[in-house]
mmCIF file of C-alpha atoms in Angstrom:
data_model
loop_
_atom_site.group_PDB
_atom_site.id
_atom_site.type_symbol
_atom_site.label_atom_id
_atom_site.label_comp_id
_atom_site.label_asym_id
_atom_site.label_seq_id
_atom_site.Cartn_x
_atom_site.Cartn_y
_atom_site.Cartn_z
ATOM 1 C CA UNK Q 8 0.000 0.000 0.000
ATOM 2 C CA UNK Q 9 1.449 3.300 -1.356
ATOM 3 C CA UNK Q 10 2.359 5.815 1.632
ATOM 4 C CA UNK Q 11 0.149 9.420 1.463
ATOM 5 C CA UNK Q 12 2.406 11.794 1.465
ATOM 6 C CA UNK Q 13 2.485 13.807 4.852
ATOM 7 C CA UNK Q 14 0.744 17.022 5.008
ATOM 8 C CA UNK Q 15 3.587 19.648 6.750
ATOM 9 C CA UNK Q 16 4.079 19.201 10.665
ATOM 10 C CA UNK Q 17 5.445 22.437 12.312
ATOM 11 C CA UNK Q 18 7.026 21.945 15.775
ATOM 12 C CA UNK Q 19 5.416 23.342 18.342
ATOM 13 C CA UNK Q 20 7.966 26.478 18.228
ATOM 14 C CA UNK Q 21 7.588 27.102 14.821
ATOM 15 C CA UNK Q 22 3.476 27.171 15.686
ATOM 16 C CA UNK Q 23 4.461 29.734 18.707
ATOM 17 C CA UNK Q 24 7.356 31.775 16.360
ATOM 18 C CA UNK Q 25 4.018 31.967 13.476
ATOM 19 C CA UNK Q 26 1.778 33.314 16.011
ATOM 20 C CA UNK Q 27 3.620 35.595 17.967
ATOM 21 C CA UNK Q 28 4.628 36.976 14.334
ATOM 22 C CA UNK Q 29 1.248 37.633 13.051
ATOM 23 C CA UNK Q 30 0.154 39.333 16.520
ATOM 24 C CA UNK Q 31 3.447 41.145 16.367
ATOM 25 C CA UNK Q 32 1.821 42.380 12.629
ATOM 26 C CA UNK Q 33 -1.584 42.891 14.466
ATOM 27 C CA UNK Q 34 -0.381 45.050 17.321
ATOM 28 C CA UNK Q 35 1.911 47.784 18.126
ATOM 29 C CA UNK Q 36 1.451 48.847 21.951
ATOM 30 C CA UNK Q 37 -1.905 48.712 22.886
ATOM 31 C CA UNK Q 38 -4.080 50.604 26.202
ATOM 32 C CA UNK Q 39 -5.795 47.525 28.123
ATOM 33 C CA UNK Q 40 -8.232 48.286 31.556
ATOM 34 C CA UNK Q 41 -8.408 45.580 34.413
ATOM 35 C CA UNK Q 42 -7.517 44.219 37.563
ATOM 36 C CA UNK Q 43 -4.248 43.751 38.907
ATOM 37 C CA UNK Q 44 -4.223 40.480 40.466
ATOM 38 C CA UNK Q 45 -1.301 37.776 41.739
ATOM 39 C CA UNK Q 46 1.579 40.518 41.754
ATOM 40 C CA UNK Q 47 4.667 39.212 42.615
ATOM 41 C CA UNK Q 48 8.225 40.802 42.657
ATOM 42 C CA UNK Q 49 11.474 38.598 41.582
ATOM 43 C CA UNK Q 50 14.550 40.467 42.129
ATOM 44 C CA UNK Q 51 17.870 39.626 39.959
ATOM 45 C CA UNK Q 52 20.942 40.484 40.799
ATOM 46 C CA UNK Q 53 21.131 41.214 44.198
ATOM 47 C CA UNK Q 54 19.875 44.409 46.305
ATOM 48 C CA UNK Q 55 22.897 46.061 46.013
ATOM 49 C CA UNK Q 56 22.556 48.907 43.137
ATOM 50 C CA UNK Q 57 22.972 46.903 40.983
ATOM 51 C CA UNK Q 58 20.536 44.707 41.040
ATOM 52 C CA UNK Q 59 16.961 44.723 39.079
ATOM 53 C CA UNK Q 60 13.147 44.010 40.330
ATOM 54 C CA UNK Q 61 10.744 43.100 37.680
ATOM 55 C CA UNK Q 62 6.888 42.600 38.655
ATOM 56 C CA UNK Q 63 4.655 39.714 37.400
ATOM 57 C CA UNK Q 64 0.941 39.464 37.868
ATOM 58 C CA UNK Q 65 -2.247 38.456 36.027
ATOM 59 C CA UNK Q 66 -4.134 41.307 34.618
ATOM 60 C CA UNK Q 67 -8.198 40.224 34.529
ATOM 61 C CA UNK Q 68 -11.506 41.238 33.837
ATOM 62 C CA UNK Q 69 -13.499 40.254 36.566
ATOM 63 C CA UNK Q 70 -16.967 38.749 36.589
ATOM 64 C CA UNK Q 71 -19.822 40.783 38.088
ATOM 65 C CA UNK Q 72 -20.003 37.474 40.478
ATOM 66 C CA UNK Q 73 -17.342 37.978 42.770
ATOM 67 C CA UNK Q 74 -16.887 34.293 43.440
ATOM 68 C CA UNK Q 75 -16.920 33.480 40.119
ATOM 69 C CA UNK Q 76 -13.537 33.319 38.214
ATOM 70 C CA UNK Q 77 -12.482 36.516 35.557
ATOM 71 C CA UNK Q 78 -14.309 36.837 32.686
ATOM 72 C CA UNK Q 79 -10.567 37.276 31.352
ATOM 73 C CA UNK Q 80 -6.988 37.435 32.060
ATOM 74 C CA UNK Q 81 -3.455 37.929 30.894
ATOM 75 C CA UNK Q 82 -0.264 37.618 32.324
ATOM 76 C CA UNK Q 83 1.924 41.069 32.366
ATOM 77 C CA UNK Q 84 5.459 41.646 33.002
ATOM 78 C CA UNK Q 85 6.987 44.937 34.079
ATOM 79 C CA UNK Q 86 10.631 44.530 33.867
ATOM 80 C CA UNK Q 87 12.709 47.176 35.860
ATOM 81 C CA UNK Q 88 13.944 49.923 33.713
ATOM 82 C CA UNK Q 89 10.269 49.910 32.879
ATOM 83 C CA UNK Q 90 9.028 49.727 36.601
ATOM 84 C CA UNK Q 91 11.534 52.749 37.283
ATOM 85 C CA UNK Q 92 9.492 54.890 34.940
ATOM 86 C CA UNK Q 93 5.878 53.429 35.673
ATOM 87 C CA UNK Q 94 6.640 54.335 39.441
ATOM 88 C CA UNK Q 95 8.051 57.818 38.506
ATOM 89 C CA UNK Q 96 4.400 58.573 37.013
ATOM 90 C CA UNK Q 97 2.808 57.464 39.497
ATOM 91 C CA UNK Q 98 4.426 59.135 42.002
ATOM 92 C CA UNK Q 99 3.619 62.643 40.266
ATOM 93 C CA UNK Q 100 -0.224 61.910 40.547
ATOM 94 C CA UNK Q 101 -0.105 60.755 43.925
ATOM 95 C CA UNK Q 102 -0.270 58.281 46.166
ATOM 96 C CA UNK Q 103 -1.356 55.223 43.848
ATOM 97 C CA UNK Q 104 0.505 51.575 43.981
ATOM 98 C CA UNK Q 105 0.067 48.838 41.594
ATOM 99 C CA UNK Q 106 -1.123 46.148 44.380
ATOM 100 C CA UNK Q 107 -3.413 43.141 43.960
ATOM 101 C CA UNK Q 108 -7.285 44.345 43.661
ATOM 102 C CA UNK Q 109 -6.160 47.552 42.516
ATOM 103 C CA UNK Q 110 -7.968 48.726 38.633
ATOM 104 C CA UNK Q 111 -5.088 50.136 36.060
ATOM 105 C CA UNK Q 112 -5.111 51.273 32.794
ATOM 106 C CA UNK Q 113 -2.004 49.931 31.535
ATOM 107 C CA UNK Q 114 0.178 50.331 28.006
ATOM 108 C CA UNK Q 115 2.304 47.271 26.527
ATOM 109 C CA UNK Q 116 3.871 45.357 23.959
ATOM 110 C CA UNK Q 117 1.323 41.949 22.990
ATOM 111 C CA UNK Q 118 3.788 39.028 22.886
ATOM 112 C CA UNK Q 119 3.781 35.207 22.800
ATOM 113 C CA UNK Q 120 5.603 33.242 25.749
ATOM 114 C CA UNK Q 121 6.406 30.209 23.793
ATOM 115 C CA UNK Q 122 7.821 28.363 26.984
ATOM 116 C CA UNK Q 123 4.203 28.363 28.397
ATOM 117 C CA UNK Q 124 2.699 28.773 24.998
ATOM 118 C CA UNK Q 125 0.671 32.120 26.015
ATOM 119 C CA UNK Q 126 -0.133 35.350 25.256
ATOM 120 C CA UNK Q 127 1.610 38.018 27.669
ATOM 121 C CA UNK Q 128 1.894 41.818 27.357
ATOM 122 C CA UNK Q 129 5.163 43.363 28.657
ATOM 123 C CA UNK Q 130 3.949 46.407 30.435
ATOM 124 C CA UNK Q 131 5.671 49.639 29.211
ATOM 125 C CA UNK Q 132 3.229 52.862 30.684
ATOM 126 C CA UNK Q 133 0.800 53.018 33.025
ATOM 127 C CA UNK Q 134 -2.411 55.870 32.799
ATOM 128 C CA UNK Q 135 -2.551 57.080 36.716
ATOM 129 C CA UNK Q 136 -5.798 59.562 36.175
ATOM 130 C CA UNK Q 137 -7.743 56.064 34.824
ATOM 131 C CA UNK Q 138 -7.056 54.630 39.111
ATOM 132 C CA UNK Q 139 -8.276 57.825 40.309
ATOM 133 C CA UNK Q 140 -10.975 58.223 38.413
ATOM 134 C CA UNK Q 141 -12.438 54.603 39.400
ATOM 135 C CA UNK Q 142 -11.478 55.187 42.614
ATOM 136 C CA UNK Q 143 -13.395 58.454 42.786
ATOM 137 C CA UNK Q 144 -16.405 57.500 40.405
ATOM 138 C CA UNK Q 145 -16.758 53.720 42.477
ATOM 139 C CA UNK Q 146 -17.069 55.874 45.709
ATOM 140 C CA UNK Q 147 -19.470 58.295 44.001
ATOM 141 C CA UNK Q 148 -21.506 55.346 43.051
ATOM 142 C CA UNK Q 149 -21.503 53.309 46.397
ATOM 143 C CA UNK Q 150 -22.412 56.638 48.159
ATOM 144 C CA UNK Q 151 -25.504 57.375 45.972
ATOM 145 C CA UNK Q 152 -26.149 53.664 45.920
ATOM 146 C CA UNK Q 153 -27.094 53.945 49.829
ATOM 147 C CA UNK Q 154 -28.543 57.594 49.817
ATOM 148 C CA UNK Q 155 -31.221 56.080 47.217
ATOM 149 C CA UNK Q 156 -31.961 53.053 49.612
ATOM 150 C CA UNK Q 157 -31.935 55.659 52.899
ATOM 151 C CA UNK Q 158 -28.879 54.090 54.200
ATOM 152 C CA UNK Q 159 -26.427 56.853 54.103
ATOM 153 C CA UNK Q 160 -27.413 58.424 57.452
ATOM 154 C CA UNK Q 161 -28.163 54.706 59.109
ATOM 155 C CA UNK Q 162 -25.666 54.352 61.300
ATOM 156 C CA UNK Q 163 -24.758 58.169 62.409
ATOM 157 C CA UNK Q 164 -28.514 58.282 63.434
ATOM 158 C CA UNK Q 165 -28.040 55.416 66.215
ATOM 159 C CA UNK Q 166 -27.603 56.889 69.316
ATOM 160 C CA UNK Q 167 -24.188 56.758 70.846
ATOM 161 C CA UNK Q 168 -23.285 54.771 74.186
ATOM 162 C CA UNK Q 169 -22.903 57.148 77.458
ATOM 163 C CA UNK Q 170 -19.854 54.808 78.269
ATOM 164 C CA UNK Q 171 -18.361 52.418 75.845
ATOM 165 C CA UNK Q 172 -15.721 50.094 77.166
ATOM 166 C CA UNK Q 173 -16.479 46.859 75.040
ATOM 167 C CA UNK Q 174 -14.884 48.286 71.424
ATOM 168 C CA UNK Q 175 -15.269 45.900 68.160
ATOM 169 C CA UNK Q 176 -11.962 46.186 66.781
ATOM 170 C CA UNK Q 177 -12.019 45.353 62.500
ATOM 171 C CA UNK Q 178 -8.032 45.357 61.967
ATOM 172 C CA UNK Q 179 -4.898 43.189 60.574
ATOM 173 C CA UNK Q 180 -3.855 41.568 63.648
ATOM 174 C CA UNK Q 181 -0.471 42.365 64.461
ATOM 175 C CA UNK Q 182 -0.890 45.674 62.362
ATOM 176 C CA UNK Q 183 0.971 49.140 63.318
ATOM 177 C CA UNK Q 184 -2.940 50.135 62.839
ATOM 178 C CA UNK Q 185 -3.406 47.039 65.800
ATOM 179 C CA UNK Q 186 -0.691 48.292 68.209
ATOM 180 C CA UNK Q 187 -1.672 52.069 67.934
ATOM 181 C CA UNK Q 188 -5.205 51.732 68.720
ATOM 182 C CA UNK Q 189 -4.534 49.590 71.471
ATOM 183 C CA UNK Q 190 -1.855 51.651 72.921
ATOM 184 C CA UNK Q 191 -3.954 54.300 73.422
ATOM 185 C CA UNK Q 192 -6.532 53.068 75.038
ATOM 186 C CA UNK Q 193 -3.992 51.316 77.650
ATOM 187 C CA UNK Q 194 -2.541 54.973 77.848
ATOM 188 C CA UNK Q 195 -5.620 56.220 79.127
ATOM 189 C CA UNK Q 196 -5.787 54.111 82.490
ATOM 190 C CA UNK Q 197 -9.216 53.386 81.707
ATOM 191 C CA UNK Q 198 -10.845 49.737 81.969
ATOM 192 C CA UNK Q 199 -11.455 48.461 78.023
ATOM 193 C CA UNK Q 200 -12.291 45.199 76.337
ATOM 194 C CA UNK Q 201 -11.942 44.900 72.974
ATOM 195 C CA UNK Q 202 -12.730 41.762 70.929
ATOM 196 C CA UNK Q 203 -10.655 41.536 67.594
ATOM 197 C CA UNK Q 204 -11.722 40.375 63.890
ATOM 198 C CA UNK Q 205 -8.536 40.006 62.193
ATOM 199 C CA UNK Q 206 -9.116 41.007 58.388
ATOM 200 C CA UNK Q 207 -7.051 41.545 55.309
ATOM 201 C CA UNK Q 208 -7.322 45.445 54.930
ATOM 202 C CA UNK Q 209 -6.196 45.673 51.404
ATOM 203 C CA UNK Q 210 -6.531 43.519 48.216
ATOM 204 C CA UNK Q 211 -9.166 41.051 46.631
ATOM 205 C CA UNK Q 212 -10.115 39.469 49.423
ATOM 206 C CA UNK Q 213 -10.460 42.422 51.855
ATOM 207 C CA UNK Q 214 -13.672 43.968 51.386
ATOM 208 C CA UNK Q 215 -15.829 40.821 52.046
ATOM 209 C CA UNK Q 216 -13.342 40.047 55.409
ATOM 210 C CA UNK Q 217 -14.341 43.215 56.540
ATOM 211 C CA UNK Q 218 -17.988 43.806 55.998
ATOM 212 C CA UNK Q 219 -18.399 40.025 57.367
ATOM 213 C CA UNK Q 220 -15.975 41.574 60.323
ATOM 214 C CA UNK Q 221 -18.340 44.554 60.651
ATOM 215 C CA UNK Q 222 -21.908 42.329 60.398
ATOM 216 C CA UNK Q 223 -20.139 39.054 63.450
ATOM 217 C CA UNK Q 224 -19.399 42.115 66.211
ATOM 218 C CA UNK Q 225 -22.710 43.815 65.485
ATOM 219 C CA UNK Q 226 -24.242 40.974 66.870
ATOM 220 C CA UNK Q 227 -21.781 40.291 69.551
ATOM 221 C CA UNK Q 228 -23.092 42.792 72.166
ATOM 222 C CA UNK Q 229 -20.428 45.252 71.572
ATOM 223 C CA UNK Q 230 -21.079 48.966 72.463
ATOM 224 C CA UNK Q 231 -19.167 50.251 69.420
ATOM 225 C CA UNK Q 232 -17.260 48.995 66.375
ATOM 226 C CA UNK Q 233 -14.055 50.334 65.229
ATOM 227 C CA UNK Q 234 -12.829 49.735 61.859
ATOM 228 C CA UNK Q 235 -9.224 50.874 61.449
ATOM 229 C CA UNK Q 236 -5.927 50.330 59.055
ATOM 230 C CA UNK Q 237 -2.519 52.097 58.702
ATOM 231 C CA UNK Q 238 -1.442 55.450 56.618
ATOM 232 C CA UNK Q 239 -1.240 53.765 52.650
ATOM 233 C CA UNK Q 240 -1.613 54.923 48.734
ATOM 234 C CA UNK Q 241 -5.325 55.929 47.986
ATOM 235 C CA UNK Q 242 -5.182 52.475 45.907
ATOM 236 C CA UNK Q 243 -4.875 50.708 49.343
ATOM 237 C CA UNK Q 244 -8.091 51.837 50.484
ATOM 238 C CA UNK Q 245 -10.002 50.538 47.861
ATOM 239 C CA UNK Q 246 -11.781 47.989 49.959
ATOM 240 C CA UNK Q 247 -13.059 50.510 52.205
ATOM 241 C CA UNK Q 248 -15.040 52.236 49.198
ATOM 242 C CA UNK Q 249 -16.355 48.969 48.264
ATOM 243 C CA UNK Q 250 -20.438 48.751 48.406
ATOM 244 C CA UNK Q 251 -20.560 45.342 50.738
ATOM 245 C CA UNK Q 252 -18.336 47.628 53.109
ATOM 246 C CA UNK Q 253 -20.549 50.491 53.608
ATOM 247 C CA UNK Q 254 -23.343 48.817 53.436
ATOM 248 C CA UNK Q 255 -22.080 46.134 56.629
ATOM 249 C CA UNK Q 256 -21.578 49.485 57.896
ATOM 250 C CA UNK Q 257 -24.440 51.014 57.460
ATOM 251 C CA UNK Q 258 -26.845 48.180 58.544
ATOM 252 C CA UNK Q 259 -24.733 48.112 61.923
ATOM 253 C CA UNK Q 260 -27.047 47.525 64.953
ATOM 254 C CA UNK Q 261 -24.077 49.385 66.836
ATOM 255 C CA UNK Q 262 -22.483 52.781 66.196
ATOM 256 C CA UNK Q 263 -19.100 52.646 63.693
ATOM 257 C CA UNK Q 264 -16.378 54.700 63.741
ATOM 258 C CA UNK Q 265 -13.343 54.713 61.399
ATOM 259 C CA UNK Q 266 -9.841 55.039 61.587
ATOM 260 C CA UNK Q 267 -8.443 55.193 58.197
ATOM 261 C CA UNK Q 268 -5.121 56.143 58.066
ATOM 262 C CA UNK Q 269 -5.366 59.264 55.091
ATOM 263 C CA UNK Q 270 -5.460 63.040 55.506
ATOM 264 C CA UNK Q 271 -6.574 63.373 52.035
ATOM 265 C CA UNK Q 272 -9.447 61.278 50.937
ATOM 266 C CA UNK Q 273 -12.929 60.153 52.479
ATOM 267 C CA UNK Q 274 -13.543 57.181 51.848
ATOM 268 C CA UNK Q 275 -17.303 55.432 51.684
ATOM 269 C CA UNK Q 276 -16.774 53.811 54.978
ATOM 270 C CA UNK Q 277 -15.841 57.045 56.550
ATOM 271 C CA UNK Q 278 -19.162 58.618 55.051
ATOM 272 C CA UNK Q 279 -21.740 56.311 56.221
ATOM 273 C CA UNK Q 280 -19.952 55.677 60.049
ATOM 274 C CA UNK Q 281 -21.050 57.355 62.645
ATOM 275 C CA UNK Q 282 -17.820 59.265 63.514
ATOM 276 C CA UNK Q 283 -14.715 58.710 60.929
ATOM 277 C CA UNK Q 284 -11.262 59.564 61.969
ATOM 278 C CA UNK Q 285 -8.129 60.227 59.982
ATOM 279 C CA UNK Q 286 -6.118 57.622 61.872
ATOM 280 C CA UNK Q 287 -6.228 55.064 64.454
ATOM 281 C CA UNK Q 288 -4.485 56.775 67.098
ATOM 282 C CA UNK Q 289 -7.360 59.535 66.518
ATOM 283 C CA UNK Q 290 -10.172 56.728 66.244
ATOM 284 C CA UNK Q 291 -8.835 55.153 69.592
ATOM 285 C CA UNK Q 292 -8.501 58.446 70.953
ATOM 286 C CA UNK Q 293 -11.986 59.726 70.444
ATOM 287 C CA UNK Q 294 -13.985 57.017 72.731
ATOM 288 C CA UNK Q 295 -10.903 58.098 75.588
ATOM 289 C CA UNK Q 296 -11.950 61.341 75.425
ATOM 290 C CA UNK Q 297 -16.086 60.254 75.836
ATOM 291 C CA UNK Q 298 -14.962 58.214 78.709
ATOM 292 C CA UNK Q 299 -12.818 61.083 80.029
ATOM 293 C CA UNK Q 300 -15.825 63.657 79.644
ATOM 294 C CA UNK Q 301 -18.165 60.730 81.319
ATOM 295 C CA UNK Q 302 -15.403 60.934 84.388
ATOM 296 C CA UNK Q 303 -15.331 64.037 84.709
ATOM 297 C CA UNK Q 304 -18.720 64.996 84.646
ATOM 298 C CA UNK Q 305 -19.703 62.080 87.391
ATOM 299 C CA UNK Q 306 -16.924 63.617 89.383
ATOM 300 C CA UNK Q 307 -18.356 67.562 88.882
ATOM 301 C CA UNK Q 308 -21.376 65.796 89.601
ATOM 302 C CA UNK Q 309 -20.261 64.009 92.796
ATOM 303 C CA UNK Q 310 -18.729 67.275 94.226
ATOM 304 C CA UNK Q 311 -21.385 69.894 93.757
ATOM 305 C CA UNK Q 312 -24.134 66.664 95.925
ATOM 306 C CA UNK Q 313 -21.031 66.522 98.223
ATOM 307 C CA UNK Q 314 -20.654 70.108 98.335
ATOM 308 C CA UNK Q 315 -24.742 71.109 98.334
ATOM 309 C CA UNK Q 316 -24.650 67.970 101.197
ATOM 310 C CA UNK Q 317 -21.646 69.761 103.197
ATOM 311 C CA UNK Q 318 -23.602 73.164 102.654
ATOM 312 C CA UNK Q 319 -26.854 71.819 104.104
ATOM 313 C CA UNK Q 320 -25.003 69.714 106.816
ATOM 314 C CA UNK Q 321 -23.303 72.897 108.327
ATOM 315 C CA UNK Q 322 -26.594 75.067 107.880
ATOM 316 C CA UNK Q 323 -28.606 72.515 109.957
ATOM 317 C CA UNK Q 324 -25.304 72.450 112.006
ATOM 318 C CA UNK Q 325 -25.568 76.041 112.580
ATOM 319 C CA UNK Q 326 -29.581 76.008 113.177
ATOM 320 C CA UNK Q 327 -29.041 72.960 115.694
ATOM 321 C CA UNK Q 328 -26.319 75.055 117.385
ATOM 322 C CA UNK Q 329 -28.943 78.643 117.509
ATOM 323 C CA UNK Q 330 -31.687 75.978 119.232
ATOM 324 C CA UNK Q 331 -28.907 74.382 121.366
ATOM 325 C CA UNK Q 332 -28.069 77.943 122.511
ATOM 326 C CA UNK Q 333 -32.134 79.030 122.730
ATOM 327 C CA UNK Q 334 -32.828 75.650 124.684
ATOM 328 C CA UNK Q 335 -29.247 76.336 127.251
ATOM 329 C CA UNK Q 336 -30.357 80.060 127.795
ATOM 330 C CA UNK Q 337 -34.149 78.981 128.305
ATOM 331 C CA UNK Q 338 -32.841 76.463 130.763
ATOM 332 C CA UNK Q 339 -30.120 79.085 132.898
ATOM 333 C CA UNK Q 340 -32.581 81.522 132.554
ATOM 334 C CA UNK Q 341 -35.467 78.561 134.195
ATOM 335 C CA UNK Q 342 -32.751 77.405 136.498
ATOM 336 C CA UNK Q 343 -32.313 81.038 137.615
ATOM 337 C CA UNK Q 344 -36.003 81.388 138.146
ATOM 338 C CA UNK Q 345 -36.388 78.234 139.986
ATOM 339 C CA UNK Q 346 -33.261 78.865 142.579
ATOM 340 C CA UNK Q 347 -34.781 82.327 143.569
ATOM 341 C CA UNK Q 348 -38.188 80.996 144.096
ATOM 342 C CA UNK Q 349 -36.683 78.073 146.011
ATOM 343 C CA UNK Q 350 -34.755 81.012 148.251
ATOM 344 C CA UNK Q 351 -37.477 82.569 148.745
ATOM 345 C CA UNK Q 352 -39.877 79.752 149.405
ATOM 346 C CA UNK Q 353 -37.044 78.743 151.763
ATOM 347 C CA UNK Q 354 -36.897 81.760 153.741
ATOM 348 C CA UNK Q 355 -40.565 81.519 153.681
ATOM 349 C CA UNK Q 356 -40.655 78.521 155.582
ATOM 350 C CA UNK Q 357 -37.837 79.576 157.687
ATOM 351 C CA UNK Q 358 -39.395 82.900 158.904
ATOM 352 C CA UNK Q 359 -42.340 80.584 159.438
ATOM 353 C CA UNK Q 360 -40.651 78.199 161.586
ATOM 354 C CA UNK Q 361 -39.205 80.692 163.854
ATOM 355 C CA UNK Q 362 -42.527 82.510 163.999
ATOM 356 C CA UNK Q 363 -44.155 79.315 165.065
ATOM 357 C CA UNK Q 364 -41.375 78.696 167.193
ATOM 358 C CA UNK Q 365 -41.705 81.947 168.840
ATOM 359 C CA UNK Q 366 -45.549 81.237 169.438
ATOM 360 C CA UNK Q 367 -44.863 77.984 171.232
ATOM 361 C CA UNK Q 368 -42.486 79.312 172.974
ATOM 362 C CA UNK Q 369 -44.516 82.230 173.993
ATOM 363 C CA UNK Q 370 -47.353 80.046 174.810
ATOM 364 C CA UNK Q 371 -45.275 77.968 176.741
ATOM 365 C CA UNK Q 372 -44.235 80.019 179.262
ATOM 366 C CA UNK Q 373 -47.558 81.550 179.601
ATOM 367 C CA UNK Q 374 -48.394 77.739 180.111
ATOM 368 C CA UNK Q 375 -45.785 77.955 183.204
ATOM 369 C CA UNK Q 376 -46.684 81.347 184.585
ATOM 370 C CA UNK Q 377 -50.291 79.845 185.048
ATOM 371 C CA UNK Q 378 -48.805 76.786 186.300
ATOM 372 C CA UNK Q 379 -47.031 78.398 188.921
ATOM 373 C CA UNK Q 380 -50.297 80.003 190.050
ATOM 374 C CA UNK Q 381 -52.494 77.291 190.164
ATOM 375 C CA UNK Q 382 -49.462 75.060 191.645
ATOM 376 C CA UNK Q 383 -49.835 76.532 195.451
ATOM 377 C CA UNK Q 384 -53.433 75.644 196.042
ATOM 378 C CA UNK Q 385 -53.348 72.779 194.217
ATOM 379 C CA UNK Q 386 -50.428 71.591 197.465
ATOM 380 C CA UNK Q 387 -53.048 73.217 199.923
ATOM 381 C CA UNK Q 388 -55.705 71.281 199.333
#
């Protein structure tokens, strides 16, 4: 039987070489929009200055399902004379870091990885306004989100504890944000409990840690929550203008106060708590000074009943002393009367004594004179 003649066979590099030609044909640098997601860092080199970082991670579109997996996703590389410039432009529009989570509008160079037989892009630019403008435009939407459902107000409209000791603490365990809140309430001398949810603060995963955080310790019995996390990039906060955030928030059966650690921005957790601070030193700091101003006004309140008690106790003290004196003066000037009656009532009876006296005696020797008379014929006879 007569062999068909083979139709060509490419190796699997010569497949990959055609490909990554005709998308090399296709594509100069193009803009793509997504999700930076799996960054890692591999340095080369050494640290010394001499030594390079370039930055790996998946660029994806997500799916409207958040536990669903991307719609899409490439793999990007950043190598470092390229990072060195990205980070330059960024760093003249702000505070923004590429992190995991974080949406970027990003330029590069499409290209085929033939060792994992892939399409890559090998980041060369990076548009910062595109960040800030989701950031900014995902808050706006959150925000009006919860004004049109009445929620915006929720939690600033629950009334706020006279004393509250037992604080909900939504933090990275172990966090500088952790240690600074905590230091200042030990600080303040004060008796405090706090019960800690340890969340992620920033990437992916952070916004549902924290909203679940915020929803466990309102049902807890705590008299406040505090959610707090360190000084960071404005791209670092992004979980705390996520919509499952502020709404946990808002639907709090406790008041919320925030400690997020930027001077700048407000985020949409700050706007629908009931008190938002611009750090957690400040957050902490806040419920000392309540339970300060609770102190001090029991103590103003004990001394003016201790001092309106000492006030009354020395005017009675003074009105017991003007009867004291009334009933002592009634009872010399009684005790006079009675000694000068009783003088007189005993001279009285000693005037009449002797005058008695004097009668008997008078009578008596009138008895004798008639005695003697009688006596002589009374022997005659």
């Amino acid at each position: 039987m007569a062999m068909l003649p083979l139709e060509p066979t490419l190796r699997v590099s010569e497949l990959l070489d055609a490909v990554a030609a005709v998308v090399d044909d296709a594509f100069d640098e193009v803009w793509l929009e997504g999700e930076i997601r799996s960054r890692r860092d591999l340095r080369v080199g050494g640290a010394g200055p001499y030594g390079a970082r370039h930055v790996y991670f998946d660029l994806v579109e997500p799916s409207d399902d958040l536990d669903r997996p991307p719609v899409a996703a490439i793999s990007v590389k950043l190598f470092d004379s390229a990072r060195r410039r990205v980070n330059a432009e960024l760093k003249r529009h702000g505070s923004i870091r590429m992190v995991d989570g974080v949406r970027v509008r990003i330029r590069g160079r499409v290209g085929i990885y033939a060792g994992r037989g892939r399409v890559e892009l090998q980041m060369t630019g990076i548009d910062p306004g595109f960040t800030l403008a989701q950031l900014a435009s995902s808050r706006d939407l959150v925000l009006r989100a919860l004004a049109a459902d009445g929620l915006l107000d929720a939690n600033a409209s629950l009334p706020f504890p006279v004393v509250p000791t037992h604080i909900g603490l939504v933090t990275s365990a172990g966090s500088a944000a952790h240690a600074d809140f905590v230091h200042e309430l030990e600080v303040s001398g004060l008796g405090w409990r706090v019960s800690l949810a340890d969340v992620r603060v920033q990437g992916p995963r952070a916004a549902r840690e924290v909203a679940a955080a915020v929803r466990e310790l309102s049902g807890r019995g705590v008299d406040v929550i505090a959610v707090v996390r360190g000084g960071g990039a404005q791209t670092d906060l992004a979980a705390f203008d996520a919509e499952i955030v502020a709404r946990a928030i808002a639907g709090a059966a406790v008041p919320v106060l925030t400690g997020i650690g930027h001077e700048i921005d407000t985020t949409a957790a700050d706007a629908v708590a009931h008190r938002a601070h611009k750090t957690p030193t400040a957050c902490a700091g806040s419920l000392v000074a309540t339970a300060h101003a609770v102190h001090r006004h029991a103590e103003d309140t004990w001394r003016a009943v201790a001092g309106s008690a000492l006030r009354r106790a020395r005017a009675e003290r003074r009105s017991l002393d003007r009867v004291a004196g009334d009933v002592a003066t009634t009872t010399r000037l009684a005790l006079a009367g009675a000694d000068a009656r009783l003088d007189r009532d005993r001279a009285a009876i000693a005037a009449l004594a002797e005058r008695r006296l004097l009668r008997s005696t008078s009578q008596l020797a009138l008895a004798g004179q008639r005695l003697a008379l009688v006596g002589p014929r009374l022997r005659s006879a």
